[in-house]
Structures are given as structure tokens and as C-alpha cells.
CSV table of C-alpha atoms in Angstrom, one decimal:
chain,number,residue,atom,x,y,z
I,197,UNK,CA,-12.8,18.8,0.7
I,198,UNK,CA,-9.3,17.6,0.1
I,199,UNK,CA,-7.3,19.9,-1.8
I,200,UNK,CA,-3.3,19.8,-2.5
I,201,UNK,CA,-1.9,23.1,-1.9
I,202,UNK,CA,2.2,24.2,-2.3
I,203,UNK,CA,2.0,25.8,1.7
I,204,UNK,CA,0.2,22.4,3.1
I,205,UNK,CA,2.8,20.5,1.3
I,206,UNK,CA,6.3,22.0,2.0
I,207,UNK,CA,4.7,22.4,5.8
I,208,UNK,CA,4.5,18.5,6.2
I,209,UNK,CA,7.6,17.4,4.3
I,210,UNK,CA,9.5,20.1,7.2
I,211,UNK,CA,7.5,18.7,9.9
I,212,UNK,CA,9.2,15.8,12.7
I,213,UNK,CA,7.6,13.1,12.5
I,214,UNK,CA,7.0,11.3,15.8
I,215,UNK,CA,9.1,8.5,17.0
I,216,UNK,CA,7.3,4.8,17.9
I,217,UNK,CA,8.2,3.2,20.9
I,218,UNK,CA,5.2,0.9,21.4
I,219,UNK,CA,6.0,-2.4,22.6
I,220,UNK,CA,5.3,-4.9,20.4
I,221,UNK,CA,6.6,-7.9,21.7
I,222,UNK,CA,3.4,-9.8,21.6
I,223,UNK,CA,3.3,-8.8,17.5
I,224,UNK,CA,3.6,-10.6,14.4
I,225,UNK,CA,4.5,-8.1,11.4
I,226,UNK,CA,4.4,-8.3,8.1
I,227,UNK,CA,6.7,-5.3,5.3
I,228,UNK,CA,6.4,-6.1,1.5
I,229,UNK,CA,8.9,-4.9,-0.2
I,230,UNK,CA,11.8,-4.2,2.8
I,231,UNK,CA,14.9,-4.8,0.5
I,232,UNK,CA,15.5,-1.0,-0.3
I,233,UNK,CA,14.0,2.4,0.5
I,234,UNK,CA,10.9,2.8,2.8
I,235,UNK,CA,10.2,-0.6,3.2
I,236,UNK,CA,13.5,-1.1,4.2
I,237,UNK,CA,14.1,1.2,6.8
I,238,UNK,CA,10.5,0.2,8.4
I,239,UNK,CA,11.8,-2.7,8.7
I,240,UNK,CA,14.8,-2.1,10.2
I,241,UNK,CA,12.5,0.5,12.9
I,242,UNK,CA,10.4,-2.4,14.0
I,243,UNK,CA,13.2,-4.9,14.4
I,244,UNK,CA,14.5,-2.8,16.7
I,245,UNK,CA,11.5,-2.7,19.0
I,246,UNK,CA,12.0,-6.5,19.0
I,247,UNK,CA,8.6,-8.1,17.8
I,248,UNK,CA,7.5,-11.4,18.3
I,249,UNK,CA,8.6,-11.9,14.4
I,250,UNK,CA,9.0,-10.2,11.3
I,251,UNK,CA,8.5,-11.2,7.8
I,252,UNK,CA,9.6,-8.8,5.3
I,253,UNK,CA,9.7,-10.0,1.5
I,254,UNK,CA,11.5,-8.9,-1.3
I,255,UNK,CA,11.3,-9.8,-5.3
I,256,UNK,CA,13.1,-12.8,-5.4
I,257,UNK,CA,15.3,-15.6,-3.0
I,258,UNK,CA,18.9,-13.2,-3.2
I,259,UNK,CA,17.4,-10.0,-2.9
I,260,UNK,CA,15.9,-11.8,0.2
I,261,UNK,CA,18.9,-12.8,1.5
I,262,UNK,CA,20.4,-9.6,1.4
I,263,UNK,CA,17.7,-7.6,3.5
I,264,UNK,CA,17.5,-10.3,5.5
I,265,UNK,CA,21.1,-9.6,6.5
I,266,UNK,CA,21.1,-5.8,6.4
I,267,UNK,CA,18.0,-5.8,8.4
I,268,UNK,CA,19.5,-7.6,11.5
I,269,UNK,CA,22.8,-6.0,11.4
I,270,UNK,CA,21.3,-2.8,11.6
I,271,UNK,CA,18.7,-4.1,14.0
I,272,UNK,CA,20.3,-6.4,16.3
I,273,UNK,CA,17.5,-8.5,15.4
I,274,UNK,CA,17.7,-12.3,14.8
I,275,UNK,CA,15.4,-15.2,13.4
I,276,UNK,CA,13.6,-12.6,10.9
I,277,UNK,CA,11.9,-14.3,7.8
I,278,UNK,CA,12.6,-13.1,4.7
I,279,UNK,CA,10.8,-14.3,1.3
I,280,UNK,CA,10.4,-14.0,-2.5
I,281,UNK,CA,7.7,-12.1,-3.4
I,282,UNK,CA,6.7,-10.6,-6.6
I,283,UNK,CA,4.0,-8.3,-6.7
I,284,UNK,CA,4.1,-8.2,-10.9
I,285,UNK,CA,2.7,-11.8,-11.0
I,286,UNK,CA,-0.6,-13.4,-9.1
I,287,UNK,CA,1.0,-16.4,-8.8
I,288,UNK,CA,3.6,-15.3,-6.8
I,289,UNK,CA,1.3,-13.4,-4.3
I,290,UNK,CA,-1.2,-16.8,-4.2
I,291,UNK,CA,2.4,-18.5,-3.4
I,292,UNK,CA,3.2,-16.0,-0.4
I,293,UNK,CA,-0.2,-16.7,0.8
I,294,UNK,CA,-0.3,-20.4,0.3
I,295,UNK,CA,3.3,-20.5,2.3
I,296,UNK,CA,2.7,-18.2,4.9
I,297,UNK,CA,-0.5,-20.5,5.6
I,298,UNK,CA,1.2,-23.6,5.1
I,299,UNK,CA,3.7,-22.7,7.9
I,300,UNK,CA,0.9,-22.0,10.1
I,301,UNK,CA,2.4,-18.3,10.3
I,302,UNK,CA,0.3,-15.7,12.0
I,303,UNK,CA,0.2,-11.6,11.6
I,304,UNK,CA,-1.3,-8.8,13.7
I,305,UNK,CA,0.2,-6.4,10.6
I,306,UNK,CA,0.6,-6.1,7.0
I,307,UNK,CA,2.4,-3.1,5.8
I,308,UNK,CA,1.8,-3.7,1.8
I,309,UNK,CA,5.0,-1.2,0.6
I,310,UNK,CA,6.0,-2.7,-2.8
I,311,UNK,CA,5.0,-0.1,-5.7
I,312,UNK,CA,6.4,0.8,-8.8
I,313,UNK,CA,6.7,4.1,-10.9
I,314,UNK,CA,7.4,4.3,-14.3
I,315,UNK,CA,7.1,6.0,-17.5
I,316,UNK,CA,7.3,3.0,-19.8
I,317,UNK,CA,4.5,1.2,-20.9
I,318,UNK,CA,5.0,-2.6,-20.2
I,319,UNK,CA,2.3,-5.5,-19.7
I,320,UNK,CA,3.0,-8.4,-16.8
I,321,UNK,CA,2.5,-12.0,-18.2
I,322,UNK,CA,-0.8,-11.5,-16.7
I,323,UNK,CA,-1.7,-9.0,-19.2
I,324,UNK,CA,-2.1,-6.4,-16.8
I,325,UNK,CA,0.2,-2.8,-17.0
I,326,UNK,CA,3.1,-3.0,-14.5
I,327,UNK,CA,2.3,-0.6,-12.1
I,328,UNK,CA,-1.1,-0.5,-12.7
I,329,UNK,CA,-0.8,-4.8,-10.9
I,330,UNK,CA,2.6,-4.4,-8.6
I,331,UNK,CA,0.9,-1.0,-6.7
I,332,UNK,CA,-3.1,-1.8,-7.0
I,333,UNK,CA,-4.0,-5.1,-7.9
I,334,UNK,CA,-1.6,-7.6,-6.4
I,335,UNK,CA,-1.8,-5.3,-3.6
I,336,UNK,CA,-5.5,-5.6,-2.8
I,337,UNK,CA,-5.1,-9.9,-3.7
I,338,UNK,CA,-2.4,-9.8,-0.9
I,339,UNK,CA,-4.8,-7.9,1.0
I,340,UNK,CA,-7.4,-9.9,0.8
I,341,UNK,CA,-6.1,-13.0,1.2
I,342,UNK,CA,-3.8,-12.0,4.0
I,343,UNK,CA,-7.7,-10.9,5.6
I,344,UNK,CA,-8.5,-14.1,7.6
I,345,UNK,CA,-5.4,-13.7,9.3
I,346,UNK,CA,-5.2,-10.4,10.2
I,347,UNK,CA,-9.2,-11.3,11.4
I,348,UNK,CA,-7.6,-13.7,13.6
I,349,UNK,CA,-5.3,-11.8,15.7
I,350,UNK,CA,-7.8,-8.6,16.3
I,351,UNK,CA,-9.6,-8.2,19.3
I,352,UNK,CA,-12.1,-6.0,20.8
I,353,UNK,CA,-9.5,-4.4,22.3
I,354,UNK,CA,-7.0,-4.0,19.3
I,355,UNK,CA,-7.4,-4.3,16.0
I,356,UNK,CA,-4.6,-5.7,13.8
I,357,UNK,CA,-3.5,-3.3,11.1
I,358,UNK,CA,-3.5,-3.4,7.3
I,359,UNK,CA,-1.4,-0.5,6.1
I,360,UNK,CA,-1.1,0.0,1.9
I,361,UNK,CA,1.5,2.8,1.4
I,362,UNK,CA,-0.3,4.8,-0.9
I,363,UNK,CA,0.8,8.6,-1.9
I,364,UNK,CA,0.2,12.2,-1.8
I,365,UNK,CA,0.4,11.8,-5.9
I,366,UNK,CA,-3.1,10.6,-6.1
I,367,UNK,CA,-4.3,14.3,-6.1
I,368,UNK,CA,-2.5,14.7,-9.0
I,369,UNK,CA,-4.5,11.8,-10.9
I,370,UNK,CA,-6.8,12.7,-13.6
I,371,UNK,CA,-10.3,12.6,-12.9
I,372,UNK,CA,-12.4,9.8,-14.5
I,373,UNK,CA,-14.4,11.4,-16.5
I,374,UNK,CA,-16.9,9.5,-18.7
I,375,UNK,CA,-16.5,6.5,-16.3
I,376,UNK,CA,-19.9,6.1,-15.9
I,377,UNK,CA,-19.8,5.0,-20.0
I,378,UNK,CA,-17.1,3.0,-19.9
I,379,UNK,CA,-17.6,-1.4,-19.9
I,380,UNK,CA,-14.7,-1.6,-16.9
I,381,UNK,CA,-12.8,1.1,-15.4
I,382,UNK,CA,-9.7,-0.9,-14.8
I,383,UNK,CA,-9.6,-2.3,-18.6
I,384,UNK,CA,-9.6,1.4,-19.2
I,385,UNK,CA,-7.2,2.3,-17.3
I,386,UNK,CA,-4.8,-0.6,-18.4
I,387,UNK,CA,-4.8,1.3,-22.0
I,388,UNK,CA,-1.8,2.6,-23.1
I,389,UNK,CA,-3.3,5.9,-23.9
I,390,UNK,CA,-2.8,6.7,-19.8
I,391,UNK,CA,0.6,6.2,-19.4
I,392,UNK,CA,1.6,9.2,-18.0
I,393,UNK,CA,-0.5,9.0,-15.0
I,394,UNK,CA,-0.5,5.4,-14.5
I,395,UNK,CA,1.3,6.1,-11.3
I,396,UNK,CA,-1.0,8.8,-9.6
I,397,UNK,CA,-4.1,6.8,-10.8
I,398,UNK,CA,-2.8,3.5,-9.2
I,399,UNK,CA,-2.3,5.9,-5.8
I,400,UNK,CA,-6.0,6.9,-5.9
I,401,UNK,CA,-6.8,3.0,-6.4
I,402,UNK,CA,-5.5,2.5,-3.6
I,403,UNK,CA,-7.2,4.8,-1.5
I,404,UNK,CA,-10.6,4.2,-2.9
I,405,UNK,CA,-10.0,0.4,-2.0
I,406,UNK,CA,-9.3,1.4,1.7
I,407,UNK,CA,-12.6,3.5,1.8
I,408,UNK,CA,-14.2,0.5,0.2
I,409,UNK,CA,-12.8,-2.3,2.7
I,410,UNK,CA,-13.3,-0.7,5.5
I,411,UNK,CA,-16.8,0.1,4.9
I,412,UNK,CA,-17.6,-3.2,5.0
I,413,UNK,CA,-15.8,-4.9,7.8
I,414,UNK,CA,-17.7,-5.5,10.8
I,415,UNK,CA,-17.9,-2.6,13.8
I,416,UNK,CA,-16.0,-2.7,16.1
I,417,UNK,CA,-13.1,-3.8,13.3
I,418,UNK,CA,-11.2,-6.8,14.3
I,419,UNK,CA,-8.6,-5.0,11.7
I,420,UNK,CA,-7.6,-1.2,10.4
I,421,UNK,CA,-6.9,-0.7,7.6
I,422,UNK,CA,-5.3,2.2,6.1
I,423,UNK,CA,-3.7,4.1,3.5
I,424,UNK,CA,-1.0,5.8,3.8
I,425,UNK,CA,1.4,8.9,1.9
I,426,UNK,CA,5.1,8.9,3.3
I,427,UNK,CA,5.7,12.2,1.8
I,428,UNK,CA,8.4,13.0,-0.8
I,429,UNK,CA,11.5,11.0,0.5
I,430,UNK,CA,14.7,9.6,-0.9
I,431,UNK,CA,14.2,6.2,-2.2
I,432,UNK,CA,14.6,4.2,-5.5
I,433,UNK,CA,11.0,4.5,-6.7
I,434,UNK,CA,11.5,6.1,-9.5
I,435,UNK,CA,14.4,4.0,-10.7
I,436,UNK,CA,12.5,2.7,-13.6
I,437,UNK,CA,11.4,6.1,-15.0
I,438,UNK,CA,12.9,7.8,-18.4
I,439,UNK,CA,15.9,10.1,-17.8
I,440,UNK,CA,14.0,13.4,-18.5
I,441,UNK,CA,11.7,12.5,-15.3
I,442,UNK,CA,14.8,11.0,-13.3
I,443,UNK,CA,16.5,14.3,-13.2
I,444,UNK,CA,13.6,16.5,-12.5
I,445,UNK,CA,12.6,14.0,-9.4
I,446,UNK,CA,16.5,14.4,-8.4
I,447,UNK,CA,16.2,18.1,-8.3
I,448,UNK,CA,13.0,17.9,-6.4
I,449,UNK,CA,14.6,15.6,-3.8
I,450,UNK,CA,17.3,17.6,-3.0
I,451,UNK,CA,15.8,20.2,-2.3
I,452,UNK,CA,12.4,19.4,-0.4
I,453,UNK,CA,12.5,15.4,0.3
I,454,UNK,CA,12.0,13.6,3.7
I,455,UNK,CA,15.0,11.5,4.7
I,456,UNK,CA,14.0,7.5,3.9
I,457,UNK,CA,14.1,6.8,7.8
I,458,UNK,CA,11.7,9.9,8.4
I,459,UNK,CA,9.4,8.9,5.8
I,460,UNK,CA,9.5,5.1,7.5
I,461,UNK,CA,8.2,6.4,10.6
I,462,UNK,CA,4.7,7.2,8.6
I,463,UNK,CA,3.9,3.4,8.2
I,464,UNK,CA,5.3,2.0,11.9
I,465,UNK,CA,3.1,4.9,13.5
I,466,UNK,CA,0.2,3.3,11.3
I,467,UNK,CA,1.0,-0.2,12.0
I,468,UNK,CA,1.3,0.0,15.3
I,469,UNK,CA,0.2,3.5,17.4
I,470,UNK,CA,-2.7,3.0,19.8
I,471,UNK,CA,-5.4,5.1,18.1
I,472,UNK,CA,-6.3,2.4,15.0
I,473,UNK,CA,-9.8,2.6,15.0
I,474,UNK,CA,-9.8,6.2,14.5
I,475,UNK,CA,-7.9,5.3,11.3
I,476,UNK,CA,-9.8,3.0,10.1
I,477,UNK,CA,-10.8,3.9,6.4
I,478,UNK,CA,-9.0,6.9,6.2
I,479,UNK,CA,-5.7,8.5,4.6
I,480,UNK,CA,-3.1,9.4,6.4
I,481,UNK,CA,-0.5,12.1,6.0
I,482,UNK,CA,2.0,13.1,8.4
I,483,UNK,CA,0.8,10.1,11.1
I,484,UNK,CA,-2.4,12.2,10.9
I,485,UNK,CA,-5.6,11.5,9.2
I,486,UNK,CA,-6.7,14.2,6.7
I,487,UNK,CA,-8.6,14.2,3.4
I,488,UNK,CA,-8.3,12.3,0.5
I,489,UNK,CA,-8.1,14.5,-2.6
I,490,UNK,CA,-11.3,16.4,-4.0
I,491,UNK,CA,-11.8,13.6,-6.8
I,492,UNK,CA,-11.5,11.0,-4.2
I,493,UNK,CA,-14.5,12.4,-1.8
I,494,UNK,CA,-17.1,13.9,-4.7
I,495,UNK,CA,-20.2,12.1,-5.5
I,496,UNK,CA,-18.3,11.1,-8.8
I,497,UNK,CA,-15.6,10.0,-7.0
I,498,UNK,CA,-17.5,7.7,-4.8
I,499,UNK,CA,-19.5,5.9,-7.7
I,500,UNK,CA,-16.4,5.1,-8.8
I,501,UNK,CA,-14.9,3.7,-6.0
I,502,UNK,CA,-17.6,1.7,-5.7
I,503,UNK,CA,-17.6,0.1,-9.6
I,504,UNK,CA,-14.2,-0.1,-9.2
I,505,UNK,CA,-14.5,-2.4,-5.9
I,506,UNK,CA,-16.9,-4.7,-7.7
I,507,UNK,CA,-14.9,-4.8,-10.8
I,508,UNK,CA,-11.6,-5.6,-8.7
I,509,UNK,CA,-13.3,-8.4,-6.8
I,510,UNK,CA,-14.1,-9.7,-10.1
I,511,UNK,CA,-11.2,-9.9,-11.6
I,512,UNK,CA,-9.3,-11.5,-8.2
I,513,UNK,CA,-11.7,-14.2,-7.6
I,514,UNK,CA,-11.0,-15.5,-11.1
I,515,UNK,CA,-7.2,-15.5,-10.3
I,516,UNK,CA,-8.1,-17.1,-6.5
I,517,UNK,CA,-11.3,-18.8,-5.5
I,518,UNK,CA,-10.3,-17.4,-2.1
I,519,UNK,CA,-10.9,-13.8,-2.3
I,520,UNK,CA,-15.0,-14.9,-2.8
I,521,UNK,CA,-14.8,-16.7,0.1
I,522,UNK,CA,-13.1,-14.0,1.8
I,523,UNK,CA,-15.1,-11.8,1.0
I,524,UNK,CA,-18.8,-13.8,1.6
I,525,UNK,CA,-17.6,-15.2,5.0
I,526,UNK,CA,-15.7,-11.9,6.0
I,527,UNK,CA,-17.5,-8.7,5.0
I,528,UNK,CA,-20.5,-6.7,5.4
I,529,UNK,CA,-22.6,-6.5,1.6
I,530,UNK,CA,-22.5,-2.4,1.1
């Protein structure tokens, strides 16, 4: 079983990570959220291996403009797309989609990045807690819809790649307990009264919906998908977090965090080292698969993820006809 220990822990944030060189010349990508931190510096590591494009997005049309710009200076790469996206609002991913679509755009991989953590309790216009939407559930409506397209591109030979950056936190997340009592798990979790774990719980989200899509895409895959912890690096996540929590997070990332561009190299080896398959469905620490937390793999665990997969598909076909097409045309009934 998983289990979080202080040892495993400080051994992987001291650990060199391995550099990509694959070629990917022949590769569309796709990094949510590249205008600061992780997202950016992937970004910036597979411009430099000169794909076939790049689309990274950002929150809104300036922010754009200025990754955009930072990402080919420090790349040497030109022609890279850049858009607005806004993972606190439906509309905004259902606008991505509809765009990249309309443009007749194409993507062999999706590194979903964007999260949030914070320690304030605020609702989106879509009634939903902030990072409870931005990290799980306008992450698995991208997903989703971005599907058919990463379907597309996959082959027998090489599956295209969906990557959600999730995080070593979720072992820290309480466990559901009572769930099985409970009218909706998400609803439940969208209560106030969580708060304080909002951010670990939206990490385990994430990696039950990997175990849960995977299971029911086709074998061989035409696409991986997978979740992934970066470690403990230096980045701006925790920017909207209450001063108390800011400086203890400061402390603990000057003394033990991953540099951002070290931490980057955990989603490019995802989304786009040969090996994909034996990836598929599983968490990833260190570029190396390994066990989801104890919560995550028990028996109570699993009938969890599964209510929550049903509950989650509920709730996104009512916000996008789409996803229940997606999801009767696309994938296996488990």
C-alpha cells in the first residue's frame, strides 16, 4: 500500500531528475496554465525541443501575451499559441474547447497544470468552491472534451498523453468517511466546513479520476493518461493562502524544495518519454510510477472513486452535452 513517509520524501525531493531529449517534431502539445511556475518552465523545456506546435494558456488575453513572449525568448521558439483560459469558470474551458476545435487545431498532449491553493473560502459564479473547480472539476471538463482529440492522434504504436499535475498532498487528505451516507460526495465536499483540506482533497480527486478514466479507455489505449506529483518546488501556488500558511510554506521551501525547472521535468518526461502505456492509470512521482496513497487504493477508497466518477460525469454533461457523448462514443462502461 501507499504510505507517505519523511525518508521516502526528502529521498525524492534530493533526487536528479532525468533530462528529456525525445524528439518531438512530429508533436502537437498542449500546458494549461504556462504563465508562471511549473507550467511555465514546461513550457519553456518543450519549446526548446522544437515541436510541431505548442499551445500553452494562461488566465486571461495579457497574461497570454506575456508567456507567450517569455516562453520564446527563453526558448528560441516562434509561432507558439498562447490563449485565455480560465479554469474558475466552465464557460471559459467550453470556449477553449470550442476554439481550439474551430481552428481545426490538433494535440498528441495535454499537460492540465492550472491549480490553485488556498485557505479562503470563496464560491466561482458557478457555485462551485474555487479550488475545489480550477484543480478537479474544470480539469476533468478540459479533459474530457480535449478526449476526441487526443483519441485522434494515438496509434497502436504511441499513445498520446493526458498528464493532470496532481500532488504528493493527496496523502495528506482526510479520508471520506461516512461517504457511503452522504446524497453526493462532491456537494459535500464543496461545504465550507472542509476548508482546510480543500487543497489535498482536490489532489486525491484528481488521482481517483485518472484510475477511473483509464479503466475505461479501450486496450491497447490510443491515449495515457496520468497523474502526476512534481514534488515540493518553488512556485507561486500558494500565493492565495493566509500569511500564517505563507510563511510556514516559505520556510519549508527553502530548505527542502525542488528548483521550478527540476520539478518541470516531472510532466515533459510524462508527456512525452517512450514507456506511456506502462503509465497509464497510474501516479507518478519522481518520473516513476509508485502508489497512490493508502486511502486512495483501499476498498473504501475505490467505492469512492467510483461514485465520485459517476457524480462528476453528472454534473459536466449538464454544463456540456459533449462530455455524454464523449463519454458513450469513447469509453468502455465499468
Amino acid at each position: 500500500m501507499g504510505k507517505l513517509t519523511t525518508f521516502g520524501f526528502l529521498r525524492e525531493q534530493w533526487t536528479d531528475l532525468p533530462i528529456s531529449t525525445t524528439d518531438v517534431s512530429d508533436q502537437s502539445l498542449v500546458v494549461v496554465g504556462a504563465n508562471v511556475g511549473l507550467g511555465n518552465e514546461a513550457a519553456v523545456y518543450l519549446a526548446q525541443l522544437k515541436p510541431k506546435s505548442l499551445l500553452i494558456t494562461s488566465r486571461d488575453e495579457v497574461k497570454c501575451e506575456q508567456s507567450k513572449a517569455d516562453v520564446e525568448t527563453r526558448s528560441g521558439m516562434t509561432d507558439i499559441e498562447s490563449w485565455p483560459l480560465e479554469l474558475s469558470s466552465f464557460d471559459s474551458v467550453r470556449s477553449f474547447v470550442n476554439n481550439f476545435e474551430a481552428k481545426g487545431c490538433t494535440a498528441n498532449v495535454v499537460i492540465a497544470n492550472a491549480g490553485v491553493s488556498t485557505t479562503k473560502y470563496t464560491k466561482t459564479l458557478d457555485g462551485y468552491e474555487t479550488s475545489l473547480q480550477v484543480n478537479y472539476l474544470s480539469t476533468a471538463l478540459l479533459s474530457i472534451l480535449m478526449l476526441p482529440h487526443l483519441i485522434k492522434t494515438g496509434t497502436p504504436e504511441h499513445a498520446s498523453r493526458l498528464v493532470i499535475v496532481s500532488s504528493v498532498a493527496h496523502f495528506q487528505a482526510n479520508r471520506l468517511e461516512g461517504a457511503e451516507k452522504w446524497p453526493s460526495i462532491i456537494e459535500m465536499i464543496n461545504d465550507e466546513a472542509v476548508m482546510m483540506n480543500r487543497y489535498q482533497l482536490s489532489k486525491l480527486l484528481e488521482v481517483m479520476f485518472i484510475r477511473e478514466l483509464s479503466s475505461r479507455l479501450s486496450t491497447p489505449t490510443l491515449v495515457a493518461v496520468s497523474a502526476v506529483n512534481p514534488g515540493l518546488c518553488h512556485s507561486r501556488l500558494t500565493r492565495d493562502v493566509d500569511p500564517f500558511s505563507k510563511f510556514f510554506m516559505n520556510i519549508l521551501q527553502g530548505l527542502l524544495a525542488r528548483t521550478t525547472e527540476m520539478g518541470s521535468r516531472t510532466l515533459v518526461h510524462a508527456a512525452i518519454e517512450p514507456g506511456e502505456r506502462e503509465r497509464h492509470g497510474r501516479y507518478l512521482s519522481s518520473c516513476e510510477v509508485t502508489e497512490e496513497s493508502d486511502y486512495a487504493l483501499s476498498a473504501e477508497g475505490r467505492e469512492v472513486s467510483k461514485r465520485l466518477w459517476h457524480e462528476t460525469l453528472k454534473i459536466l454533461g449538464d454544463i456540456d452535452p459533449r462530455v455524454n457523448t464523449i463519454v458513450s462514443e469513447n469509453l468502455i462502461k465499468a
